[in-house]
Tab-separated table of C-alpha atoms in Angstrom:
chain	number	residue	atom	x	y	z
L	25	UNK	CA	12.759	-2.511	-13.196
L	26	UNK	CA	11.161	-0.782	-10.289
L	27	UNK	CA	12.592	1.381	-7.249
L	28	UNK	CA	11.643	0.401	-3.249
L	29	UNK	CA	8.489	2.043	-1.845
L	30	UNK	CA	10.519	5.724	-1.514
L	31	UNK	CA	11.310	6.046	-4.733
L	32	UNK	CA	14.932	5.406	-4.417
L	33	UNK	CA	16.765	2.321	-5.723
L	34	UNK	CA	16.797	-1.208	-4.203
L	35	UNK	CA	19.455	-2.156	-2.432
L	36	UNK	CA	20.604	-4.930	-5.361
L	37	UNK	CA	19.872	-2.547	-8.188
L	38	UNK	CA	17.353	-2.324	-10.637
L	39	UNK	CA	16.326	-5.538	-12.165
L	40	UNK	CA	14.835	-6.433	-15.752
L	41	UNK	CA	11.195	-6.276	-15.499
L	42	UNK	CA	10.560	-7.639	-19.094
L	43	UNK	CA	12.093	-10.696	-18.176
L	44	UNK	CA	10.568	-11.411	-15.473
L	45	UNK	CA	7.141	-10.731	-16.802
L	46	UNK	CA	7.788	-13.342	-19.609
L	47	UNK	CA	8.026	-15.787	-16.504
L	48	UNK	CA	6.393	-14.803	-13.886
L	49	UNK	CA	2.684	-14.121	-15.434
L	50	UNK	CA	2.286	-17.745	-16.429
L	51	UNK	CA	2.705	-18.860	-13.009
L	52	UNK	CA	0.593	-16.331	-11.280
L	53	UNK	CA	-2.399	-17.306	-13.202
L	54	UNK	CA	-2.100	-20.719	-12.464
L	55	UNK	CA	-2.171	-19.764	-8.965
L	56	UNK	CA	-5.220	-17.624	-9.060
L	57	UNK	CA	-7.090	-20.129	-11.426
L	58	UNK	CA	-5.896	-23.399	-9.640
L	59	UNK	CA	-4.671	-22.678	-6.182
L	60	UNK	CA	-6.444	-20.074	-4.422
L	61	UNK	CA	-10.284	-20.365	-4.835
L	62	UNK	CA	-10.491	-21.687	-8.713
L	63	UNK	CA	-11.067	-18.171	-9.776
L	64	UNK	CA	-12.387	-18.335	-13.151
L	65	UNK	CA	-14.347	-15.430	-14.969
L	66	UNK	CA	-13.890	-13.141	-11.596
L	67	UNK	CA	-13.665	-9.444	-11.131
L	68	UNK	CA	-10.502	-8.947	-9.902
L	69	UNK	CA	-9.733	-5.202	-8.445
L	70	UNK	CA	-6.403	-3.792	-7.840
L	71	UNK	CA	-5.693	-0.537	-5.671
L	72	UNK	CA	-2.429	0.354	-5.417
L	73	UNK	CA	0.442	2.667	-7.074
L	74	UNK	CA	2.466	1.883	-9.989
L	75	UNK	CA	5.070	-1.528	-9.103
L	76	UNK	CA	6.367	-4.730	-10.896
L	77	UNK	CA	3.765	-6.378	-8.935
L	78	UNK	CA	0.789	-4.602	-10.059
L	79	UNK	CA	1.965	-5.057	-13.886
L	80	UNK	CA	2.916	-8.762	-13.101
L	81	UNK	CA	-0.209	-9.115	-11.033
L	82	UNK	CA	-1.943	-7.601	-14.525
L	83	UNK	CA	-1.139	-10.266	-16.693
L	84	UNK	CA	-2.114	-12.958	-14.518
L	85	UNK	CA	-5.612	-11.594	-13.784
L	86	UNK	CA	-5.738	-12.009	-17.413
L	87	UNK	CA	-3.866	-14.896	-18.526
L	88	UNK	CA	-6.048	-16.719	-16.278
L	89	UNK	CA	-8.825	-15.953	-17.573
L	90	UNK	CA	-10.237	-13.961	-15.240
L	91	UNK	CA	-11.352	-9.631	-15.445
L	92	UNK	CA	-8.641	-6.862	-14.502
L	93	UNK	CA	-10.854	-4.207	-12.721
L	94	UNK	CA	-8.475	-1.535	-12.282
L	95	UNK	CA	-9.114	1.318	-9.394
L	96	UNK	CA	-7.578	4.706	-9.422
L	97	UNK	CA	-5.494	5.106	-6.065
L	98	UNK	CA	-6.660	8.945	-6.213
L	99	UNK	CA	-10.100	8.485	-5.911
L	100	UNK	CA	-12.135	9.419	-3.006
L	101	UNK	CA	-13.322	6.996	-0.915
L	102	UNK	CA	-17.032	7.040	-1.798
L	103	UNK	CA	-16.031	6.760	-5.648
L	104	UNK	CA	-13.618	3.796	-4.896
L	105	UNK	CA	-17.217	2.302	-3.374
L	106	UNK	CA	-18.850	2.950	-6.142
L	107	UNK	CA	-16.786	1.334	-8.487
L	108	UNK	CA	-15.926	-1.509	-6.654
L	109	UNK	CA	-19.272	-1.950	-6.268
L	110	UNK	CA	-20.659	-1.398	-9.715
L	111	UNK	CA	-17.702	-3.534	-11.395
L	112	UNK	CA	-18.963	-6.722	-9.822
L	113	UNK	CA	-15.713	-6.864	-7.728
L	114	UNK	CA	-15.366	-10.232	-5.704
L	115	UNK	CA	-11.449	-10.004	-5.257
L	116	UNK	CA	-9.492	-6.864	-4.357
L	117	UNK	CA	-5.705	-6.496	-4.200
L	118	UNK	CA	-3.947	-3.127	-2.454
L	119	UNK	CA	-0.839	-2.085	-1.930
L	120	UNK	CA	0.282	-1.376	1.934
L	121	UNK	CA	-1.031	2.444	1.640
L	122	UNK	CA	-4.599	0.889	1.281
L	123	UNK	CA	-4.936	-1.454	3.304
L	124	UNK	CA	-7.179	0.548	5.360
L	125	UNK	CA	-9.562	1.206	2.562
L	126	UNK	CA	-8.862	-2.315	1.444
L	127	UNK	CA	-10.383	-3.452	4.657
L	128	UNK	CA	-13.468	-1.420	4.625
L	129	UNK	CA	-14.155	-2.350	0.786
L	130	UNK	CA	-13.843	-6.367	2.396
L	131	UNK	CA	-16.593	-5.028	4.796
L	132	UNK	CA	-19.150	-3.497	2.819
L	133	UNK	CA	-18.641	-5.763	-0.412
L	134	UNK	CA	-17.782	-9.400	1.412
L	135	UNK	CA	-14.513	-9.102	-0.859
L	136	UNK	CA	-11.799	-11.637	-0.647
L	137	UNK	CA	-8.665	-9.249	-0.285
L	138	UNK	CA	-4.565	-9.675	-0.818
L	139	UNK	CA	-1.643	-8.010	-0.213
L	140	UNK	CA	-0.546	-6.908	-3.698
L	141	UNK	CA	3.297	-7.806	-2.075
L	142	UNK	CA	2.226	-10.963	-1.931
L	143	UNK	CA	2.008	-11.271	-5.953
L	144	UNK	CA	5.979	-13.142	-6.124
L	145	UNK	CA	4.543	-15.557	-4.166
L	146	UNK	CA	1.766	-16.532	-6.197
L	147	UNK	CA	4.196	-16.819	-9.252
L	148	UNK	CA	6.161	-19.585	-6.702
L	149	UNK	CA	3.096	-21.203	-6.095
L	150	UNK	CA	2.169	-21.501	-9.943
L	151	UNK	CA	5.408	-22.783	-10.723
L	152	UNK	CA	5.254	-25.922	-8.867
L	153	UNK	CA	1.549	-26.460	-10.344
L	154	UNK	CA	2.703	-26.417	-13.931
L	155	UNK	CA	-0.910	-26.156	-15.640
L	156	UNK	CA	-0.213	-22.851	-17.590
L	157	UNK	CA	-1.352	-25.181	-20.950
L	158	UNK	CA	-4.988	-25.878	-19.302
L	159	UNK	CA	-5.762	-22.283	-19.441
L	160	UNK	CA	-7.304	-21.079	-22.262
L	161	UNK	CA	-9.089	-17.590	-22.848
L	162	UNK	CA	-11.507	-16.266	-25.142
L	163	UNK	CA	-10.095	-13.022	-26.896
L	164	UNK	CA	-13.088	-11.530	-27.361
L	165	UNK	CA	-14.307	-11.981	-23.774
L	166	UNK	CA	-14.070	-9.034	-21.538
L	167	UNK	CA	-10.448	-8.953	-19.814
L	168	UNK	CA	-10.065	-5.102	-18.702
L	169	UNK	CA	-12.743	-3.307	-17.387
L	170	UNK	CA	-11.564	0.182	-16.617
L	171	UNK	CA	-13.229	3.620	-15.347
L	172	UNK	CA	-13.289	6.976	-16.911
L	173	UNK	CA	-12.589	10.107	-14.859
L	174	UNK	CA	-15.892	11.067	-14.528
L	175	UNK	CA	-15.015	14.928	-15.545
L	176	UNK	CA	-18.644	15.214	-16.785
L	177	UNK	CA	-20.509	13.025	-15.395
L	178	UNK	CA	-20.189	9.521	-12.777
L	179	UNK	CA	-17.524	7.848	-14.168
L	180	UNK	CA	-18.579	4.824	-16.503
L	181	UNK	CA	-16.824	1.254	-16.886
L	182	UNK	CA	-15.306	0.583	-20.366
L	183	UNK	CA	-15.197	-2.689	-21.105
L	184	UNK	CA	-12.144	-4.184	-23.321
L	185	UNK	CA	-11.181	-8.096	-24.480
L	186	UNK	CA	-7.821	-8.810	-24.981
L	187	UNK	CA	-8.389	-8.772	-28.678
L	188	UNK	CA	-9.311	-4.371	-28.075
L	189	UNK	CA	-5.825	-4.128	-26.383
L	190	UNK	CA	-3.984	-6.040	-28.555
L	191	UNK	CA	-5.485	-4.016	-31.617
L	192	UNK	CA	-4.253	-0.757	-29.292
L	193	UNK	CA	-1.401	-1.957	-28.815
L	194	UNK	CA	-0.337	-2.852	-32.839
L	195	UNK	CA	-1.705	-0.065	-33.827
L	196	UNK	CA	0.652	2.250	-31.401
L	197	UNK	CA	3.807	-0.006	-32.054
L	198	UNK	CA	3.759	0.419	-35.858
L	199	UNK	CA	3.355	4.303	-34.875
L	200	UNK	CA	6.414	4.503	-32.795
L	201	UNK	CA	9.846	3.079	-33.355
L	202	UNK	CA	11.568	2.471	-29.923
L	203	UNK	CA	15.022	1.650	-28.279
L	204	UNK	CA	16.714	2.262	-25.290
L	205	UNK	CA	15.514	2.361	-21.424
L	206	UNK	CA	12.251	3.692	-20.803
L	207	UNK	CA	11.399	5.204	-17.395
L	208	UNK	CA	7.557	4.781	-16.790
L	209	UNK	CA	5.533	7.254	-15.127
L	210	UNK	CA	2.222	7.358	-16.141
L	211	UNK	CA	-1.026	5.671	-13.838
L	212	UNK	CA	-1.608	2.157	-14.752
L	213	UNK	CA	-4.903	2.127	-14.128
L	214	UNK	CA	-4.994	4.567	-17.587
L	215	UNK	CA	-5.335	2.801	-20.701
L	216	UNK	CA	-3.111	5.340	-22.658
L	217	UNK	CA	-0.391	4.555	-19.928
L	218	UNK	CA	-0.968	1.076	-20.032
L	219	UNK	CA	-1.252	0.306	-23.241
L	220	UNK	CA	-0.099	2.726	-25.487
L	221	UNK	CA	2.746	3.606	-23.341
L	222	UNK	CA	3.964	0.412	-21.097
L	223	UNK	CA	3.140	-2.378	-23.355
L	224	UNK	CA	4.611	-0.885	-26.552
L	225	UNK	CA	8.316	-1.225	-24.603
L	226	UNK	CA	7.878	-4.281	-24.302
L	227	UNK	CA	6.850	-5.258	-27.742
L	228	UNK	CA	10.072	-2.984	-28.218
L	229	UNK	CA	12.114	-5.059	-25.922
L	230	UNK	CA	12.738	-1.814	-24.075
L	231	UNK	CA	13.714	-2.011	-20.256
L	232	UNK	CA	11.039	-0.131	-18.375
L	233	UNK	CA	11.858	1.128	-14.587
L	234	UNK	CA	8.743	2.031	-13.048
L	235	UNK	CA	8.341	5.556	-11.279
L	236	UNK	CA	6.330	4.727	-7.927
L	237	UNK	CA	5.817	7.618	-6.615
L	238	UNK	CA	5.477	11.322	-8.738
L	239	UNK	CA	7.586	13.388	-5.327
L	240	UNK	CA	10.742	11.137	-6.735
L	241	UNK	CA	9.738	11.985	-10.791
L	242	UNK	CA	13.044	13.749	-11.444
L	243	UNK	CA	15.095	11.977	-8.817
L	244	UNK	CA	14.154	8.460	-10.570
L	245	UNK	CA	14.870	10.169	-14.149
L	246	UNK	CA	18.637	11.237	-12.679
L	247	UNK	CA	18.961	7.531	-11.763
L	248	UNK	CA	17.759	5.898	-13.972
L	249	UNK	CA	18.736	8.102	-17.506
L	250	UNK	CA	16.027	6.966	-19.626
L	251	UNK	CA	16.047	7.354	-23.078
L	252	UNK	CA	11.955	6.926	-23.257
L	253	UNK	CA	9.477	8.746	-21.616
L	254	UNK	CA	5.755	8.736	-22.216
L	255	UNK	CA	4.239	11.699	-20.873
L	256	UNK	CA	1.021	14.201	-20.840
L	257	UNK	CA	0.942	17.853	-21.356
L	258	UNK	CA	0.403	18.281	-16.668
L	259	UNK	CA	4.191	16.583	-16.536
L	260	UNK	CA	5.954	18.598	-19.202
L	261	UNK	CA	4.595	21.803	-17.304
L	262	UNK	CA	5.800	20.301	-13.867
L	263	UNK	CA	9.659	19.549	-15.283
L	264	UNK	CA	9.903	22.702	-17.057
């Protein structure tokens, strides 16, 4: 479930993001892999803040075979650059807040760029194309290739198959025993926040609304009375 771009709740509620998900991820690979340019084994970039359509536009990367490069929003330009760059990035999605840097990235790198809004649409267009069974991927083939802070050093890419995340994943489900709502709030382009913390609700079956911007952190909590929350040692400090 997810709230509008201010943080506040959409006019027809919050929906069930889980289920969707299940759907929807199917169909947006089939639209990356068969529709748009037959991408197949391409670095695929995504700038933007937390959303259903970054997690939904996630899967599909992957399920389509295809490489999730994932970009921190709170980099500075000249890192962003750097990583785009060094990740071998030929496709770059952004949210509306980017679309600036989005357009100088195209520039400089010859990228083919997106809205990341336009990510429902995609998962329309698979839908009609029905090929979801053509696609397979190798699990031990890179799928995720993220960047570490760089707190001592340039930051370096870390590359994972689906097969690392899965193991990540197990291993952090049959540590935790979940139920309830979860309210997510941690950066996706994390793998502890992505993995350890989004993905084990839904092996859970938990309902996850997604926090999309840290100003409305409490104000989404009231809402949205989770029962889960992930969290590091910086947010703690902030709500108390």
């Amino acid at each position: 479930a997810a709230g509008n771009q201010n943080g506040q709740q959409t006019e027809d509620g919050f929906y069930n993001a889980g289920c969707r998900t299940a759907e929807e991820r199917f169909a947006v690979g089939d639209s990356l892999r068969f529709h748009r340019k037959g991408y197949r084994r391409t670095h695929i970039a995504i700038l933007g803040e937390n959303s259903y359509h970054w997690v939904l536009l996630m899967f599909g990367v992957i399920c389509s075979d295809n490489v999730l490069v994932t970009v921190d929003k709170g980099l500075e330009y000249k890192t962003m650059q750097s990583i785009v760059g060094r990740s071998d990035s030929r496709v770059l999605f952004y949210s509306r807040e980017y679309e600036e840097k989005a357009g100088q990235l195209k520039e400089q790198y010859g990228l083919d760029v997106y809205p990341l809004s336009e990510v429902l649409s995609y998962a329309d267009e698979g839908r009609e194309m029905g090929h979801s069974a053509a696609i397979s991927t190798d699990p031990d083939a890179m799928a995720i290739l993220m960047y570490t802070s760089g707190t001592t050093g340039p930051s370096k890419g870390v590359m994972l198959s689906q097969r690392n995340a899965m193991n990540n994943l197990c291993v952090s489900a049959n540590h935790t025993y979940l139920y309830g709502d979860s309210n997510y709030l941690l950066p996706l382009n994390h793998i502890y926040g992505l993995v350890s913390a989004l993905l084990v609700t839904f092996y859970h079956g938990c309902t996850n609304t997604i926090n999309l911007n840290l100003r409305y952190m409490l104000d989404d909590i009231r809402e949205a009375r989770p029962e889960i929350l992930f969290l590091v040692p910086l947010f703690l400090e902030t709500m108390y």
